[in-house]
CSV table of C-alpha atoms in Angstrom, one decimal:
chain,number,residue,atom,x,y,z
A,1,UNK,CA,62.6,52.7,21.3
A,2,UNK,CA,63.3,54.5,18.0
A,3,UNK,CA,64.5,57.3,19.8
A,4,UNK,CA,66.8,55.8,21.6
A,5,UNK,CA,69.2,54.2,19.1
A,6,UNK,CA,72.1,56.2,18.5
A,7,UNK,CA,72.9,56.7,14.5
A,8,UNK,CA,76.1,54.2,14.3
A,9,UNK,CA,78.6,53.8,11.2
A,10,UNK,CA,78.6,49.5,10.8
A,11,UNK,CA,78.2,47.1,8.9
A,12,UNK,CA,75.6,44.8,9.7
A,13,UNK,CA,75.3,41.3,7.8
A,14,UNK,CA,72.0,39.8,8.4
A,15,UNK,CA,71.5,35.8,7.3
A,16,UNK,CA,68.3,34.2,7.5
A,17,UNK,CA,65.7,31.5,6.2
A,18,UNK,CA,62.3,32.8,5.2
A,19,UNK,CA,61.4,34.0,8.7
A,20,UNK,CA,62.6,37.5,8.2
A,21,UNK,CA,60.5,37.9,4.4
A,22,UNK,CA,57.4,40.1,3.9
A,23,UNK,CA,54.5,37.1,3.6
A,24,UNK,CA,51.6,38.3,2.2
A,25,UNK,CA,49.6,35.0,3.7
A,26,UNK,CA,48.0,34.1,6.0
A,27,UNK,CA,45.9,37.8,5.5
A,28,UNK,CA,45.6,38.0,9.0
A,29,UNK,CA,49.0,37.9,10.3
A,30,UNK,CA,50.6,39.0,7.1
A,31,UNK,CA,54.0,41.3,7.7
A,32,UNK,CA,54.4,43.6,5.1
A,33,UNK,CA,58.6,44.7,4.1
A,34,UNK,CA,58.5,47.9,6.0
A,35,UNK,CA,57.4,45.6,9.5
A,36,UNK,CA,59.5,43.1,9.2
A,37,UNK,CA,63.0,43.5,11.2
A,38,UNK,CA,65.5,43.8,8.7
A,39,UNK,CA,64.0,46.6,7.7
A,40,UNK,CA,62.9,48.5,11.3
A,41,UNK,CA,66.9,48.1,11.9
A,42,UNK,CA,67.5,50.0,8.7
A,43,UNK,CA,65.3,52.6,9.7
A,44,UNK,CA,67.3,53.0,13.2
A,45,UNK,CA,70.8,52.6,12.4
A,46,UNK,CA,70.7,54.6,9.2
A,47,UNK,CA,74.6,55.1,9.2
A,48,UNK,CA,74.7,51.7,9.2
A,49,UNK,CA,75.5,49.4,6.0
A,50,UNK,CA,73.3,46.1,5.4
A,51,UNK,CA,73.9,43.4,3.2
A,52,UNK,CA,70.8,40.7,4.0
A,53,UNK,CA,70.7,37.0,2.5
A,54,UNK,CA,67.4,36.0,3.4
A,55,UNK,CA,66.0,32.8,1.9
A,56,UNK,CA,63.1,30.3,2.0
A,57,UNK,CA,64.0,27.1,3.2
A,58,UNK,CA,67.7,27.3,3.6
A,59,UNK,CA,70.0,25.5,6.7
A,60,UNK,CA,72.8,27.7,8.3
A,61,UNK,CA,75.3,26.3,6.5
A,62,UNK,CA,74.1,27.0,3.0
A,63,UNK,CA,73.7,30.8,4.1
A,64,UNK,CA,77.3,30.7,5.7
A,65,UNK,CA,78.7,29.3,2.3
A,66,UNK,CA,77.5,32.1,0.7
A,67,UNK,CA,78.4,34.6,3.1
A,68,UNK,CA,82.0,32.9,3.6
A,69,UNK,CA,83.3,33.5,0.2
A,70,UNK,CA,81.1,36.6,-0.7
A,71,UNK,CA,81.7,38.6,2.6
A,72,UNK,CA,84.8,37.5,4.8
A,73,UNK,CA,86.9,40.2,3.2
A,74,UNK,CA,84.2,42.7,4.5
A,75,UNK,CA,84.7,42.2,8.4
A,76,UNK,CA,81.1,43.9,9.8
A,77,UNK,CA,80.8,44.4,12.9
A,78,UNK,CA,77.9,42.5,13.5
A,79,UNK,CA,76.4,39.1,12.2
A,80,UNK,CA,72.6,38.6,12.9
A,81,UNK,CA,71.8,34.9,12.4
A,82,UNK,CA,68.5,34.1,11.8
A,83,UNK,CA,68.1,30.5,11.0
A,84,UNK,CA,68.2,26.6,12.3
A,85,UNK,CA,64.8,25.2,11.7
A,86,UNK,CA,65.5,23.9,8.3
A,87,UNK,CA,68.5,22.0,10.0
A,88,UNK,CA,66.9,21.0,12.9
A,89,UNK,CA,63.1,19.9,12.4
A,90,UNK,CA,62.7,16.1,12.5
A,91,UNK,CA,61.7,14.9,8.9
A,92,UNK,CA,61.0,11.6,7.6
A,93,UNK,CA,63.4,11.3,4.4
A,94,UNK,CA,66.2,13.1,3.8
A,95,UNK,CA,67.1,15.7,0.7
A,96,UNK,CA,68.5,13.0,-1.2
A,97,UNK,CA,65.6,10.3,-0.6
A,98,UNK,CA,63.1,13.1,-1.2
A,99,UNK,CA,64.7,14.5,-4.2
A,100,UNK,CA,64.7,10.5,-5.8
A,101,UNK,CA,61.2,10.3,-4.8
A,102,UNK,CA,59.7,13.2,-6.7
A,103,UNK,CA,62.1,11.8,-9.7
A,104,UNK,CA,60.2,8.3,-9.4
A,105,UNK,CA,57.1,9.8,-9.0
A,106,UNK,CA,57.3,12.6,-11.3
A,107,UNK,CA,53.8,14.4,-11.6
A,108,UNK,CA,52.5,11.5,-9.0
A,109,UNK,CA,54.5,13.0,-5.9
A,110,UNK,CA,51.3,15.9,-4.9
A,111,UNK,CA,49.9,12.6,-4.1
A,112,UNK,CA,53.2,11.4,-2.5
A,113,UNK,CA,54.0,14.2,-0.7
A,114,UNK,CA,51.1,14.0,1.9
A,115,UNK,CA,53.0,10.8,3.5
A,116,UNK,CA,56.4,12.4,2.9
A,117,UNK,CA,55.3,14.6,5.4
A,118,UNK,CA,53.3,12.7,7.2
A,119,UNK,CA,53.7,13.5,10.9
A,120,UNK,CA,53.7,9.2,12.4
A,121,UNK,CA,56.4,8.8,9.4
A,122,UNK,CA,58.1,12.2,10.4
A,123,UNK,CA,57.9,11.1,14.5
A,124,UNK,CA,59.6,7.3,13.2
A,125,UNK,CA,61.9,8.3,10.5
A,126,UNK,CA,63.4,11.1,13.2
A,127,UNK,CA,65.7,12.9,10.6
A,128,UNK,CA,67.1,16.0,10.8
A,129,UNK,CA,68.5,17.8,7.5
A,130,UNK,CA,72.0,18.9,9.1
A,131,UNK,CA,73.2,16.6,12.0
A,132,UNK,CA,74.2,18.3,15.2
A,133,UNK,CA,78.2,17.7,14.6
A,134,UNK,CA,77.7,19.7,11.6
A,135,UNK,CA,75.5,22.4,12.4
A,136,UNK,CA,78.1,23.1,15.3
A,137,UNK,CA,80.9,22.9,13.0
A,138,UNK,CA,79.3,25.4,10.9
A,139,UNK,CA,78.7,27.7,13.9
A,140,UNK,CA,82.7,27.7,14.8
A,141,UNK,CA,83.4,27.6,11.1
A,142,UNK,CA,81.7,31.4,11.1
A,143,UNK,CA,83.4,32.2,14.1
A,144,UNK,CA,86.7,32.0,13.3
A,145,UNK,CA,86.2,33.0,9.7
A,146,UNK,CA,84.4,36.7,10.7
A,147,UNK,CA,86.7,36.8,13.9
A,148,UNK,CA,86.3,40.4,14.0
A,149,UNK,CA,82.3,40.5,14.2
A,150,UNK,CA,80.4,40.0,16.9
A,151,UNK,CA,77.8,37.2,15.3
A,152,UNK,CA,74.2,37.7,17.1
A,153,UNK,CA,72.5,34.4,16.9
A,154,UNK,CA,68.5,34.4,17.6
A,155,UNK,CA,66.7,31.6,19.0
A,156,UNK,CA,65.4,28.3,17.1
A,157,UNK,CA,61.6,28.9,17.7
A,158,UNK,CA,58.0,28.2,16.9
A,159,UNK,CA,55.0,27.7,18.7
A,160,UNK,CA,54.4,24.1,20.8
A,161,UNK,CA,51.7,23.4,18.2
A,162,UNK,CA,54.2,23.0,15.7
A,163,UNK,CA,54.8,19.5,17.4
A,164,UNK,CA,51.8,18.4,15.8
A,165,UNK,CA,53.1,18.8,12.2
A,166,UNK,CA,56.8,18.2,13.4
A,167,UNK,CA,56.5,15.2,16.6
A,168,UNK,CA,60.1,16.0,18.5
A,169,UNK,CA,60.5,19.4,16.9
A,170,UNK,CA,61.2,21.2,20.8
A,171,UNK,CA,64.0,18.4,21.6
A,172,UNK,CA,65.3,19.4,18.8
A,173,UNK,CA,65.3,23.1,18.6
A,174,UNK,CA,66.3,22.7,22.2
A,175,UNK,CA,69.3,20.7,21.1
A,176,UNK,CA,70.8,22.8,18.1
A,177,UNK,CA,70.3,26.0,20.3
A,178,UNK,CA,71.9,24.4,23.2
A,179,UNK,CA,74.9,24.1,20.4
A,180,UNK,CA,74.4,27.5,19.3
A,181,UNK,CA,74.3,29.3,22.7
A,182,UNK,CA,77.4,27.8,23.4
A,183,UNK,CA,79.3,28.8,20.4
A,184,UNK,CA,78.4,32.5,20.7
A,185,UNK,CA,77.3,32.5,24.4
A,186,UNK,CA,76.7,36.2,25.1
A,187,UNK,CA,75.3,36.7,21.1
A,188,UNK,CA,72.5,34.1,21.6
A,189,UNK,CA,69.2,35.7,21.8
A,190,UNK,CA,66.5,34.1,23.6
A,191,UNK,CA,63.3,35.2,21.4
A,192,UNK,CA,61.0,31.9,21.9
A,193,UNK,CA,59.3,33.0,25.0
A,194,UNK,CA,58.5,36.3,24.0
A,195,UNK,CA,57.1,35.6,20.8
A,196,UNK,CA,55.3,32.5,22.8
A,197,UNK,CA,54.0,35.4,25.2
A,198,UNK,CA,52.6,37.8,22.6
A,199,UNK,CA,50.9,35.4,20.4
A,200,UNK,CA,53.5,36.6,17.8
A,201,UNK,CA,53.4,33.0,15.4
A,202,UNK,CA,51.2,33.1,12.4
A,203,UNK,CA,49.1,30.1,12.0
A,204,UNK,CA,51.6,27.9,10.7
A,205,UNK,CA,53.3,28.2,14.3
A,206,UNK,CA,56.6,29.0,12.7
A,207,UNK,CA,56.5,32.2,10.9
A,208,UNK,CA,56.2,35.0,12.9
A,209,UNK,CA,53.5,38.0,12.6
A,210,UNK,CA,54.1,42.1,12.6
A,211,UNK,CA,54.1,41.9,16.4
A,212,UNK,CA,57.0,39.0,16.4
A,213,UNK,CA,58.5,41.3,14.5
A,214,UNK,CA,58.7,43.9,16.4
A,215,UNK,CA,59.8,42.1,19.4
A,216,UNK,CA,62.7,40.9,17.7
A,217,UNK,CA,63.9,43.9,16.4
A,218,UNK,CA,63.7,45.1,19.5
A,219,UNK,CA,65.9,42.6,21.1
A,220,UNK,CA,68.7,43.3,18.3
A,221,UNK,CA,68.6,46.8,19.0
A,222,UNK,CA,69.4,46.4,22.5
A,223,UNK,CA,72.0,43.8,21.8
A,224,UNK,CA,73.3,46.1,19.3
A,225,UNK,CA,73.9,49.0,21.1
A,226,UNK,CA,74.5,47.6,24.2
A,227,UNK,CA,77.6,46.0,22.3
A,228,UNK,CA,78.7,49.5,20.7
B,1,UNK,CA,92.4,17.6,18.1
B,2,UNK,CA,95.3,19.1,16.3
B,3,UNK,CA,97.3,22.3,17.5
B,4,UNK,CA,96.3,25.2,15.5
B,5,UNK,CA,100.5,25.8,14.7
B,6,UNK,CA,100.7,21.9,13.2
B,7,UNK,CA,98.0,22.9,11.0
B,8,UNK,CA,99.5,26.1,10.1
B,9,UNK,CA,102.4,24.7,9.0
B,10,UNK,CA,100.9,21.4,7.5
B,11,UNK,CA,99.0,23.9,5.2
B,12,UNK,CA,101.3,26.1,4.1
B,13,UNK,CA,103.5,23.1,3.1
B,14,UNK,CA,101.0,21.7,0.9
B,15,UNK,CA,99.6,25.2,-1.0
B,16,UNK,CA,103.5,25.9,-1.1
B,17,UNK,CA,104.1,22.6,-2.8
B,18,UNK,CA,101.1,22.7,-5.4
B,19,UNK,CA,101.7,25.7,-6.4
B,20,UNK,CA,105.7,25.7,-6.3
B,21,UNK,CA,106.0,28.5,-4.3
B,22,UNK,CA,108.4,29.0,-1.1
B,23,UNK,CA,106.6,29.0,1.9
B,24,UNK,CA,107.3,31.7,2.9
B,25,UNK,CA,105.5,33.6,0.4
B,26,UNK,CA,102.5,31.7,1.6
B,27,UNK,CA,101.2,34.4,4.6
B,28,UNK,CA,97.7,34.7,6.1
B,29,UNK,CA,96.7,36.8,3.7
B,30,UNK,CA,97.3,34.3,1.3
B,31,UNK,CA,94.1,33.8,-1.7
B,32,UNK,CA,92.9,33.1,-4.6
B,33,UNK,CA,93.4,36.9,-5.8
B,34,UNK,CA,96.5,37.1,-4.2
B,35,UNK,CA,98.5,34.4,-5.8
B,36,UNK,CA,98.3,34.9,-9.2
B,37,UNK,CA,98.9,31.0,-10.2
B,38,UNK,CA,96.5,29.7,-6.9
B,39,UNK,CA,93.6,28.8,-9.5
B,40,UNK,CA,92.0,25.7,-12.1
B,41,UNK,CA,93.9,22.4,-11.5
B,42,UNK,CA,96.3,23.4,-9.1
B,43,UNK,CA,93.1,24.7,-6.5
B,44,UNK,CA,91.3,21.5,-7.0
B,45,UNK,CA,94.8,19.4,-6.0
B,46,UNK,CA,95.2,22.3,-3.1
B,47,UNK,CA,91.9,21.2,-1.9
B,48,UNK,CA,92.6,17.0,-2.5
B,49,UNK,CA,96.0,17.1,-0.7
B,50,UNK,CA,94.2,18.7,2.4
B,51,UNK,CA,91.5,16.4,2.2
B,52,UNK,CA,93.8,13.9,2.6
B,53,UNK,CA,96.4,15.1,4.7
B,54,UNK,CA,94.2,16.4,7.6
B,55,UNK,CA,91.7,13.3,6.9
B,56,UNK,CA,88.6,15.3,6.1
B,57,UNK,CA,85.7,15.6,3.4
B,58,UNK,CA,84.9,18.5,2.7
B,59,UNK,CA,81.1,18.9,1.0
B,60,UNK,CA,80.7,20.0,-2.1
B,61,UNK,CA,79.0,23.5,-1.4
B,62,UNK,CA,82.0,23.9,1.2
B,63,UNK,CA,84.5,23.2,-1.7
B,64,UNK,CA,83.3,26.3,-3.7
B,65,UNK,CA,84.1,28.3,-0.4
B,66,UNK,CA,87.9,27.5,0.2
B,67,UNK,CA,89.5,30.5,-1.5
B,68,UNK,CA,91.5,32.2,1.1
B,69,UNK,CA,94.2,30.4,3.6
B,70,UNK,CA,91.9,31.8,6.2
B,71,UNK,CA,88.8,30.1,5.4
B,72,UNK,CA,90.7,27.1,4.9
B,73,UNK,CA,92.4,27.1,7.7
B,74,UNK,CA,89.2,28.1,9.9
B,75,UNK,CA,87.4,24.9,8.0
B,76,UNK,CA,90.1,22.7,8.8
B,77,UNK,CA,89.9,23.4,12.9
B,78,UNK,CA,86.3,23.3,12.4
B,79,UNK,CA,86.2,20.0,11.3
B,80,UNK,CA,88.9,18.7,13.6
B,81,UNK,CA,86.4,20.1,16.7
């Protein structure tokens, strides 16, 4: 594959939530910086310019408002978007209720926490972080904004299993990349089945491993340059 | 949802007004950087009047990220979606 990819002058803006990070845990599935796939599409398109905003625990809107101001001047040509769980998963308080919780309970909440993410609260409660009217709005809002790029959005996924921690987790990925595929139609990348296929999750059921990795870098590479 | 055009010329109308310009010195290209008196008070009230002329809210993380016409403009059809 390596071989293959043809050395292409671009910009490439890549936006994600922790799943693209070097984890050093679990030790048996951890990813190293040179495996994960921000940095095997360095090492391919090495004409290429990156700029790469990837951070734990952050929705797609609070990656497209920094990217919005920061980067809409810049026009690249491509847009990977690597991100939606954190606005999707079901979750049994919201930011604000959580945030006035660990303010109540101050050095109490470790022994809070436990129920805030308790998984009969999480399946009742039902909450998402970003509703699906504004995850969609966000979607268009990059659209139009970088309407010169060609935005690349990869699939919501994790493992079934994760179903256990998170009860209604699949509608819901199902849902929001229902939203995104039809924002960017041919720039959705389907990625859950593949990682599903190659045991590519780590043990958490969300973060991928070296191998997950690879397969999605693999899929961006083909996107890529079937696009150039 | 409203025509693209209306809010074109909605906009322009209002940033023209605040900041006691002509409007048509107000272009596409139109920013922060680009009008030298687009900035403090008079971006804050550029920001109200579209709130409440388009009926809108915008959060207050999207706020920070309305410095262009284009971005505003692309926020504002995004919200009317």
């Amino acid at each position: 594959m390596h071989d293959k990819a043809p050395n292409l002058k671009m910009k490439i803006l890549i936006l994600t939530d922790s799943i693209a990070n070097p984890r050093s845990i679990p030790v048996n599935s951890a990813v190293t910086l040179e495996q994960t796939y921000p940095y095997i599409l360095r090492n391919i398109f090495k004409d290429a310019t990156f700029w790469q905003l990837s951070c734990g625990y952050m929705t797609v809107e609070s990656l497209a408002n920094q990217a919005i101001p920061y980067l809409s001047d810049w026009q690249p040509e491509f847009i990977i978007i690597h991100a939606g769980i954190n606005d999707c998963r079901p979750e049994a308080f919201s930011e604000l209720q959580k945030s006035i919780l660990q303010q109540l309970t101050g050095r109490f909440f470790r022994f809070v926490k436990r129920h805030v993410y308790n998984p009969r609260l999480i399946r009742i409660r039902n909450k998402s972080r970003v509703s699906k009217k504004s995850f969609r709005k966000t979607l268009n809002k990059l659209n139009l904004i970088f309407d010169t790029s060609k935005v690349l959005f990869i699939e919501i996924s994790a493992n079934e299993k994760y179903e256990a921690a998170r009860p209604g987790v699949m509608k819901k990925m199902k849902e929001y990349n229902d939203i995104a595929s039809e924002v960017f139609s041919d720039g959705f990348i389907p990625v859950c089945n593949s990682l599903n296929e190659a045991s590519a999750f780590n043990q958490d059921n969300l973060h991928i491993n070296s191998e997950g990795h690879k397969i999605i870098a693999q899929s961006l590479i083909k996107s890529i340059t079937n696009t150039c | 949802m409203e025509q693209p055009e209306n809010i074109d010329i909605l906009l322009k109308e209002i940033i023209s007004d605040v900041l006691e310009m002509s409007i048509m010195e107000i272009d596409n290209s139109a920013s922060v950087r680009s009008l030298c008196n687009w900035k403090g008070i008079k971006h804050r009230l550029i920001i109200e009047r579209i709130e409440k002329e388009f009926d809108i809210q915008f959060s207050i993380d999207e706020r920070d990220t309305l410095i262009s016409y284009k971005i505003i403009r692309a926020t504002i059809i995004a919200h009317k979606r």
